Amino acid sequence: MRTSFVDAFNAINKNFGITFKELFGGGNAELLLTDPEDVLTSGIEIKAAPPGKIIKNLSLLSGGEQSFVAIALLFAILKVNPTPFCILDEIEAALDEVNVERLAQYIKRYAHGTQFIMITHRRGTMAAADRLYGVTMPVHGISKVLMLDTEDISKKEGDDWNGIFG
């Protein structure tokens, strides 16, 4: 078990540094064991410094930066242990528009092996989606699910939107 943990930890740590740089556009990040002698009971420390910053404590990062660090760690884990689908519920809520766009493009690049289902209200995330689902309540107490395939939008010309929401 110790060997498996150390191998997985090292792989995740390597991918964390790479993913962090991709998402932040630079900087450095690493995972450290608080007790390398006893890895199975050791804590894990996260060190992260966005480009141009020297950070001694994660609490000094903004809420959006802290979220982006967590997102980088999640994707580092997914690279080591891929999954066929992943549900992300407003994962980008604390991010500014630039980083929402950066995350959406990152997910789009890595969506070939994993289907991402994202619950969001953010325009940048929706703009990068292949398909959008929404729920509306045209009559009180009766919900209606709408689906929009983004390829259908690109095929429409001018103001011809009749029937696009089925």
mmCIF file of N, CA and C in Angstrom, residues 2-106:
data_model
loop_
_atom_site.group_PDB
_atom_site.id
_atom_site.type_symbol
_atom_site.label_atom_id
_atom_site.label_comp_id
_atom_site.label_asym_id
_atom_site.label_seq_id
_atom_site.Cartn_x
_atom_site.Cartn_y
_atom_site.Cartn_z
ATOM 1 N N ARG A 2 1.962 1.221 0.742
ATOM 2 C CA ARG A 2 2.874 2.355 0.828
ATOM 3 C C ARG A 2 3.435 2.697 -0.557
ATOM 4 N N THR A 3 3.851 1.680 -1.285
ATOM 5 C CA THR A 3 4.420 1.888 -2.622
ATOM 6 C C THR A 3 3.372 2.465 -3.572
ATOM 7 N N SER A 4 2.162 1.936 -3.512
ATOM 8 C CA SER A 4 1.086 2.447 -4.369
ATOM 9 C C SER A 4 0.800 3.909 -4.068
ATOM 10 N N PHE A 5 0.753 4.243 -2.769
ATOM 11 C CA PHE A 5 0.487 5.624 -2.384
ATOM 12 C C PHE A 5 1.598 6.551 -2.881
ATOM 13 N N VAL A 6 2.842 6.172 -2.654
ATOM 14 C CA VAL A 6 3.976 7.017 -3.057
ATOM 15 C C VAL A 6 3.992 7.196 -4.574
ATOM 16 N N ASP A 7 3.739 6.115 -5.318
ATOM 17 C CA ASP A 7 3.716 6.215 -6.785
ATOM 18 C C ASP A 7 2.605 7.161 -7.248
ATOM 19 N N ALA A 8 1.407 7.001 -6.682
ATOM 20 C CA ALA A 8 0.283 7.867 -7.060
ATOM 21 C C ALA A 8 0.553 9.309 -6.637
ATOM 22 N N PHE A 9 1.076 9.503 -5.445
ATOM 23 C CA PHE A 9 1.381 10.850 -4.948
ATOM 24 C C PHE A 9 2.379 11.544 -5.871
ATOM 25 N N ASN A 10 3.436 10.848 -6.241
ATOM 26 C CA ASN A 10 4.457 11.441 -7.122
ATOM 27 C C ASN A 10 3.883 11.783 -8.496
ATOM 28 N N ALA A 11 3.045 10.917 -9.030
ATOM 29 C CA ALA A 11 2.427 11.180 -10.337
ATOM 30 C C ALA A 11 1.473 12.378 -10.248
ATOM 31 N N ILE A 12 0.673 12.424 -9.196
ATOM 32 C CA ILE A 12 -0.250 13.554 -9.014
ATOM 33 C C ILE A 12 0.535 14.843 -8.819
ATOM 34 N N ASN A 13 1.608 14.795 -8.039
ATOM 35 C CA ASN A 13 2.435 15.984 -7.801
ATOM 36 C C ASN A 13 3.031 16.508 -9.110
ATOM 37 N N LYS A 14 3.540 15.606 -9.924
ATOM 38 C CA LYS A 14 4.112 16.007 -11.222
ATOM 39 C C LYS A 14 3.035 16.668 -12.089
ATOM 40 N N ASN A 15 1.866 16.020 -12.177
ATOM 41 C CA ASN A 15 0.774 16.560 -12.984
ATOM 42 C C ASN A 15 0.213 17.852 -12.407
ATOM 43 N N PHE A 16 0.243 17.994 -11.088
ATOM 44 C CA PHE A 16 -0.232 19.218 -10.441
ATOM 45 C C PHE A 16 0.599 20.410 -10.903
ATOM 46 N N GLY A 17 1.921 20.250 -10.924
ATOM 47 C CA GLY A 17 2.789 21.333 -11.390
ATOM 48 C C GLY A 17 2.504 21.710 -12.835
ATOM 49 N N ILE A 18 2.305 20.697 -13.673
ATOM 50 C CA ILE A 18 2.035 20.932 -15.099
ATOM 51 C C ILE A 18 0.662 21.584 -15.282
ATOM 52 N N THR A 19 -0.361 21.025 -14.652
ATOM 53 C CA THR A 19 -1.722 21.541 -14.777
ATOM 54 C C THR A 19 -1.817 22.965 -14.241
ATOM 55 N N PHE A 20 -1.168 23.216 -13.114
ATOM 56 C CA PHE A 20 -1.158 24.552 -12.519
ATOM 57 C C PHE A 20 -0.599 25.574 -13.514
ATOM 58 N N LYS A 21 0.536 25.252 -14.137
ATOM 59 C CA LYS A 21 1.146 26.170 -15.107
ATOM 60 C C LYS A 21 0.237 26.391 -16.307
ATOM 61 N N GLU A 22 -0.432 25.330 -16.756
ATOM 62 C CA GLU A 22 -1.340 25.469 -17.896
ATOM 63 C C GLU A 22 -2.519 26.368 -17.553
ATOM 64 N N LEU A 23 -3.116 26.167 -16.396
ATOM 65 C CA LEU A 23 -4.290 26.951 -16.016
ATOM 66 C C LEU A 23 -3.935 28.394 -15.665
ATOM 67 N N PHE A 24 -2.850 28.585 -14.926
ATOM 68 C CA PHE A 24 -2.466 29.926 -14.478
ATOM 69 C C PHE A 24 -1.617 30.679 -15.507
ATOM 70 N N GLY A 25 -1.149 29.990 -16.530
ATOM 71 C CA GLY A 25 -0.275 30.633 -17.507
ATOM 72 C C GLY A 25 1.124 30.853 -16.943
ATOM 73 N N GLY A 26 1.561 29.986 -16.051
ATOM 74 C CA GLY A 26 2.877 30.090 -15.420
ATOM 75 C C GLY A 26 2.776 29.835 -13.933
ATOM 76 N N GLY A 27 3.840 30.157 -13.224
ATOM 77 C CA GLY A 27 3.861 29.947 -11.782
ATOM 78 C C GLY A 27 4.347 28.551 -11.434
ATOM 79 N N ASN A 28 4.283 28.231 -10.154
ATOM 80 C CA ASN A 28 4.745 26.933 -9.674
ATOM 81 C C ASN A 28 3.798 26.394 -8.618
ATOM 82 N N ALA A 29 3.681 25.067 -8.582
ATOM 83 C CA ALA A 29 2.858 24.419 -7.564
ATOM 84 C C ALA A 29 3.425 23.038 -7.294
ATOM 85 N N GLU A 30 3.322 22.634 -6.039
ATOM 86 C CA GLU A 30 3.769 21.291 -5.677
ATOM 87 C C GLU A 30 3.035 20.812 -4.430
ATOM 88 N N LEU A 31 3.034 19.508 -4.270
ATOM 89 C CA LEU A 31 2.470 18.869 -3.095
ATOM 90 C C LEU A 31 3.626 18.327 -2.264
ATOM 91 N N LEU A 32 3.546 18.492 -0.952
ATOM 92 C CA LEU A 32 4.578 17.996 -0.054
ATOM 93 C C LEU A 32 3.938 17.167 1.051
ATOM 94 N N LEU A 33 4.620 16.120 1.459
ATOM 95 C CA LEU A 33 4.174 15.327 2.590
ATOM 96 C C LEU A 33 4.703 15.973 3.863
ATOM 97 N N THR A 34 3.852 16.109 4.868
ATOM 98 C CA THR A 34 4.304 16.715 6.127
ATOM 99 C C THR A 34 5.191 15.758 6.910
ATOM 100 N N ASP A 35 5.046 14.444 6.680
ATOM 101 C CA ASP A 35 5.888 13.437 7.333
ATOM 102 C C ASP A 35 6.298 12.392 6.301
ATOM 103 N N PRO A 36 7.365 12.669 5.537
ATOM 104 C CA PRO A 36 7.774 11.745 4.473
ATOM 105 C C PRO A 36 8.205 10.362 4.983
ATOM 106 N N GLU A 37 8.524 10.262 6.258
ATOM 107 C CA GLU A 37 8.935 8.973 6.824
ATOM 108 C C GLU A 37 7.746 8.034 7.020
ATOM 109 N N ASP A 38 6.569 8.578 7.253
ATOM 110 C CA ASP A 38 5.378 7.770 7.468
ATOM 111 C C ASP A 38 4.282 8.282 6.532
ATOM 112 N N VAL A 39 4.390 7.916 5.256
ATOM 113 C CA VAL A 39 3.524 8.485 4.228
ATOM 114 C C VAL A 39 2.045 8.147 4.415
ATOM 115 N N LEU A 40 1.754 7.018 5.034
ATOM 116 C CA LEU A 40 0.356 6.601 5.169
ATOM 117 C C LEU A 40 -0.410 7.390 6.223
ATOM 118 N N THR A 41 0.285 8.053 7.135
ATOM 119 C CA THR A 41 -0.388 8.894 8.131
ATOM 120 C C THR A 41 -0.008 10.361 7.972
ATOM 121 N N SER A 42 0.808 10.642 6.987
ATOM 122 C CA SER A 42 1.291 12.003 6.750
ATOM 123 C C SER A 42 0.174 12.901 6.233
ATOM 124 N N GLY A 43 0.283 14.172 6.543
ATOM 125 C CA GLY A 43 -0.571 15.168 5.934
ATOM 126 C C GLY A 43 0.012 15.587 4.595
ATOM 127 N N ILE A 44 -0.761 16.325 3.828
ATOM 128 C CA ILE A 44 -0.293 16.805 2.525
ATOM 129 C C ILE A 44 -0.386 18.318 2.527
ATOM 130 N N GLU A 45 0.709 18.960 2.177
ATOM 131 C CA GLU A 45 0.766 20.416 2.113
ATOM 132 C C GLU A 45 0.765 20.832 0.641
ATOM 133 N N ILE A 46 0.006 21.863 0.343
ATOM 134 C CA ILE A 46 -0.066 22.380 -1.024
ATOM 135 C C ILE A 46 0.696 23.694 -1.072
ATOM 136 N N LYS A 47 1.665 23.777 -1.972
ATOM 137 C CA LYS A 47 2.382 25.027 -2.195
ATOM 138 C C LYS A 47 2.067 25.485 -3.608
ATOM 139 N N ALA A 48 1.655 26.729 -3.721
ATOM 140 C CA ALA A 48 1.277 27.254 -5.027
ATOM 141 C C ALA A 48 1.629 28.733 -5.104
ATOM 142 N N ALA A 49 2.234 29.110 -6.198
ATOM 143 C CA ALA A 49 2.578 30.510 -6.429
ATOM 144 C C ALA A 49 2.218 30.875 -7.863
ATOM 145 N N PRO A 50 1.139 31.646 -8.046
ATOM 146 C CA PRO A 50 0.788 32.098 -9.393
ATOM 147 C C PRO A 50 1.920 32.949 -9.982
ATOM 148 N N PRO A 51 1.909 33.163 -11.279
ATOM 149 C CA PRO A 51 2.974 33.938 -11.914
ATOM 150 C C PRO A 51 3.146 35.316 -11.259
ATOM 151 N N GLY A 52 4.368 35.643 -10.935
ATOM 152 C CA GLY A 52 4.676 36.957 -10.373
ATOM 153 C C GLY A 52 4.397 37.091 -8.897
ATOM 154 N N LYS A 53 4.024 36.021 -8.215
ATOM 155 C CA LYS A 53 3.723 36.093 -6.792
ATOM 156 C C LYS A 53 4.582 35.095 -6.025
ATOM 157 N N ILE A 54 4.954 35.496 -4.824
ATOM 158 C CA ILE A 54 5.614 34.581 -3.901
ATOM 159 C C ILE A 54 4.642 34.382 -2.748
ATOM 160 N N ILE A 55 4.124 33.187 -2.636
ATOM 161 C CA ILE A 55 3.086 32.902 -1.648
ATOM 162 C C ILE A 55 3.632 31.921 -0.611
ATOM 163 N N LYS A 56 3.531 32.291 0.620
ATOM 164 C CA LYS A 56 3.969 31.411 1.705
ATOM 165 C C LYS A 56 2.806 30.598 2.274
ATOM 166 N N ASN A 57 1.577 31.091 2.090
ATOM 167 C CA ASN A 57 0.411 30.433 2.660
ATOM 168 C C ASN A 57 -0.747 30.566 1.670
ATOM 169 N N LEU A 58 -1.467 29.473 1.441
ATOM 170 C CA LEU A 58 -2.588 29.506 0.493
ATOM 171 C C LEU A 58 -3.672 30.497 0.893
ATOM 172 N N SER A 59 -3.772 30.800 2.176
ATOM 173 C CA SER A 59 -4.803 31.747 2.617
ATOM 174 C C SER A 59 -4.527 33.167 2.123
ATOM 175 N N LEU A 60 -3.311 33.405 1.627
ATOM 176 C CA LEU A 60 -2.976 34.721 1.080
ATOM 177 C C LEU A 60 -3.451 34.893 -0.361
ATOM 178 N N LEU A 61 -3.885 33.803 -0.978
ATOM 179 C CA LEU A 61 -4.421 33.881 -2.334
ATOM 180 C C LEU A 61 -5.861 34.383 -2.294
ATOM 181 N N SER A 62 -6.307 34.984 -3.376
ATOM 182 C CA SER A 62 -7.709 35.402 -3.473
ATOM 183 C C SER A 62 -8.593 34.155 -3.544
ATOM 184 N N GLY A 63 -9.885 34.330 -3.347
ATOM 185 C CA GLY A 63 -10.817 33.211 -3.427
ATOM 186 C C GLY A 63 -10.782 32.538 -4.793
ATOM 187 N N GLY A 64 -10.694 33.346 -5.844
ATOM 188 C CA GLY A 64 -10.612 32.797 -7.193
ATOM 189 C C GLY A 64 -9.332 32.007 -7.406
ATOM 190 N N GLU A 65 -8.216 32.529 -6.885
ATOM 191 C CA GLU A 65 -6.946 31.814 -7.016
ATOM 192 C C GLU A 65 -6.970 30.509 -6.227
ATOM 193 N N GLN A 66 -7.569 30.539 -5.039
ATOM 194 C CA GLN A 66 -7.686 29.307 -4.253
ATOM 195 C C GLN A 66 -8.524 28.270 -4.997
ATOM 196 N N SER A 67 -9.599 28.717 -5.612
ATOM 197 C CA SER A 67 -10.437 27.806 -6.399
ATOM 198 C C SER A 67 -9.655 27.229 -7.569
ATOM 199 N N PHE A 68 -8.876 28.060 -8.228
ATOM 200 C CA PHE A 68 -8.096 27.615 -9.380
ATOM 201 C C PHE A 68 -7.026 26.605 -8.958
ATOM 202 N N VAL A 69 -6.446 26.773 -7.776
ATOM 203 C CA VAL A 69 -5.485 25.803 -7.250
ATOM 204 C C VAL A 69 -6.189 24.463 -7.050
ATOM 205 N N ALA A 70 -7.369 24.486 -6.449
ATOM 206 C CA ALA A 70 -8.138 23.253 -6.231
ATOM 207 C C ALA A 70 -8.507 22.598 -7.557
ATOM 208 N N ILE A 71 -8.863 23.399 -8.548
ATOM 209 C CA ILE A 71 -9.206 22.876 -9.869
ATOM 210 C C ILE A 71 -7.982 22.222 -10.507
ATOM 211 N N ALA A 72 -6.813 22.867 -10.377
ATOM 212 C CA ALA A 72 -5.572 22.294 -10.913
ATOM 213 C C ALA A 72 -5.280 20.952 -10.252
ATOM 214 N N LEU A 73 -5.496 20.869 -8.945
ATOM 215 C CA LEU A 73 -5.272 19.610 -8.234
ATOM 216 C C LEU A 73 -6.257 18.537 -8.697
ATOM 217 N N LEU A 74 -7.525 18.904 -8.872
ATOM 218 C CA LEU A 74 -8.523 17.957 -9.366
ATOM 219 C C LEU A 74 -8.110 17.382 -10.717
ATOM 220 N N PHE A 75 -7.674 18.241 -11.639
ATOM 221 C CA PHE A 75 -7.277 17.766 -12.964
ATOM 222 C C PHE A 75 -5.980 16.973 -12.929
ATOM 223 N N ALA A 76 -5.107 17.265 -11.985
ATOM 224 C CA ALA A 76 -3.892 16.462 -11.815
ATOM 225 C C ALA A 76 -4.259 15.045 -11.389
ATOM 226 N N ILE A 77 -5.238 14.940 -10.499
ATOM 227 C CA ILE A 77 -5.714 13.623 -10.061
ATOM 228 C C ILE A 77 -6.392 12.892 -11.209
ATOM 229 N N LEU A 78 -7.210 13.611 -11.995
ATOM 230 C CA LEU A 78 -7.892 12.992 -13.128
ATOM 231 C C LEU A 78 -6.917 12.492 -14.191
ATOM 232 N N LYS A 79 -5.769 13.146 -14.322
ATOM 233 C CA LYS A 79 -4.766 12.675 -15.281
ATOM 234 C C LYS A 79 -4.159 11.352 -14.828
ATOM 235 N N VAL A 80 -4.007 11.179 -13.519
ATOM 236 C CA VAL A 80 -3.435 9.947 -12.983
ATOM 237 C C VAL A 80 -4.488 8.834 -12.953
ATOM 238 N N ASN A 81 -5.705 9.199 -12.606
ATOM 239 C CA ASN A 81 -6.785 8.227 -12.489
ATOM 240 C C ASN A 81 -7.999 8.721 -13.289
ATOM 241 N N PRO A 82 -7.961 8.544 -14.625
ATOM 242 C CA PRO A 82 -9.042 9.069 -15.472
ATOM 243 C C PRO A 82 -10.385 8.415 -15.155
ATOM 244 N N THR A 83 -11.432 9.142 -15.464
ATOM 245 C CA THR A 83 -12.789 8.663 -15.253
ATOM 246 C C THR A 83 -13.589 8.918 -16.529
ATOM 247 N N PRO A 84 -14.581 8.079 -16.832
ATOM 248 C CA PRO A 84 -15.322 8.275 -18.083
ATOM 249 C C PRO A 84 -16.197 9.520 -18.087
ATOM 250 N N PHE A 85 -16.681 9.941 -16.918
ATOM 251 C CA PHE A 85 -17.430 11.193 -16.861
ATOM 252 C C PHE A 85 -17.192 11.872 -15.523
ATOM 253 N N CYS A 86 -17.400 13.168 -15.532
ATOM 254 C CA CYS A 86 -17.136 13.981 -14.349
ATOM 255 C C CYS A 86 -18.207 15.061 -14.268
ATOM 256 N N ILE A 87 -18.861 15.172 -13.118
ATOM 257 C CA ILE A 87 -19.885 16.189 -12.913
ATOM 258 C C ILE A 87 -19.284 17.302 -12.063
ATOM 259 N N LEU A 88 -19.306 18.506 -12.579
ATOM 260 C CA LEU A 88 -18.737 19.667 -11.888
ATOM 261 C C LEU A 88 -19.861 20.675 -11.650
ATOM 262 N N ASP A 89 -20.130 20.954 -10.392
ATOM 263 C CA ASP A 89 -21.235 21.836 -10.026
ATOM 264 C C ASP A 89 -20.687 23.215 -9.666
ATOM 265 N N GLU A 90 -20.850 24.164 -10.575
ATOM 266 C CA GLU A 90 -20.410 25.546 -10.409
ATOM 267 C C GLU A 90 -18.966 25.647 -9.900
ATOM 268 N N ILE A 91 -18.098 24.831 -10.483
ATOM 269 C CA ILE A 91 -16.699 24.782 -10.085
ATOM 270 C C ILE A 91 -15.998 26.121 -10.331
ATOM 271 N N GLU A 92 -16.520 26.896 -11.280
ATOM 272 C CA GLU A 92 -15.885 28.148 -11.658
ATOM 273 C C GLU A 92 -16.563 29.370 -11.035
ATOM 274 N N ALA A 93 -17.410 29.171 -10.042
ATOM 275 C CA ALA A 93 -18.205 30.266 -9.471
ATOM 276 C C ALA A 93 -17.346 31.401 -8.913
ATOM 277 N N ALA A 94 -16.198 31.102 -8.323
ATOM 278 C CA ALA A 94 -15.365 32.138 -7.711
ATOM 279 C C ALA A 94 -14.356 32.757 -8.682
ATOM 280 N N LEU A 95 -14.323 32.268 -9.923
ATOM 281 C CA LEU A 95 -13.335 32.749 -10.892
ATOM 282 C C LEU A 95 -13.804 34.013 -11.600
ATOM 283 N N ASP A 96 -12.833 34.847 -12.001
ATOM 284 C CA ASP A 96 -13.188 35.998 -12.821
ATOM 285 C C ASP A 96 -13.392 35.527 -14.264
ATOM 286 N N GLU A 97 -13.888 36.418 -15.121
ATOM 287 C CA GLU A 97 -14.250 36.036 -16.492
ATOM 288 C C GLU A 97 -13.068 35.471 -17.285
ATOM 289 N N VAL A 98 -11.892 36.042 -17.119
ATOM 290 C CA VAL A 98 -10.709 35.564 -17.849
ATOM 291 C C VAL A 98 -10.406 34.120 -17.476
ATOM 292 N N ASN A 99 -10.465 33.811 -16.193
ATOM 293 C CA ASN A 99 -10.152 32.459 -15.751
ATOM 294 C C ASN A 99 -11.286 31.478 -16.030
ATOM 295 N N VAL A 100 -12.527 31.953 -16.083
ATOM 296 C CA VAL A 100 -13.635 31.097 -16.513
ATOM 297 C C VAL A 100 -13.369 30.646 -17.943
ATOM 298 N N GLU A 101 -12.991 31.580 -18.774
ATOM 299 C CA GLU A 101 -12.685 31.267 -20.175
ATOM 300 C C GLU A 101 -11.500 30.302 -20.276
ATOM 301 N N ARG A 102 -10.471 30.544 -19.495
ATOM 302 C CA ARG A 102 -9.279 29.687 -19.493
ATOM 303 C C ARG A 102 -9.641 28.269 -19.061
ATOM 304 N N LEU A 103 -10.458 28.151 -18.011
ATOM 305 C CA LEU A 103 -10.888 26.832 -17.539
ATOM 306 C C LEU A 103 -11.742 26.134 -18.590
ATOM 307 N N ALA A 104 -12.664 26.848 -19.194
ATOM 308 C CA ALA A 104 -13.540 26.248 -20.210
ATOM 309 C C ALA A 104 -12.722 25.701 -21.374
ATOM 310 N N GLN A 105 -11.733 26.454 -21.825
ATOM 311 C CA GLN A 105 -10.882 25.981 -22.917
ATOM 312 C C GLN A 105 -10.037 24.781 -22.489
ATOM 313 N N TYR A 106 -9.572 24.790 -21.244
ATOM 314 C CA TYR A 106 -8.791 23.675 -20.720
ATOM 315 C C TYR A 106 -9.637 22.405 -20.702
#
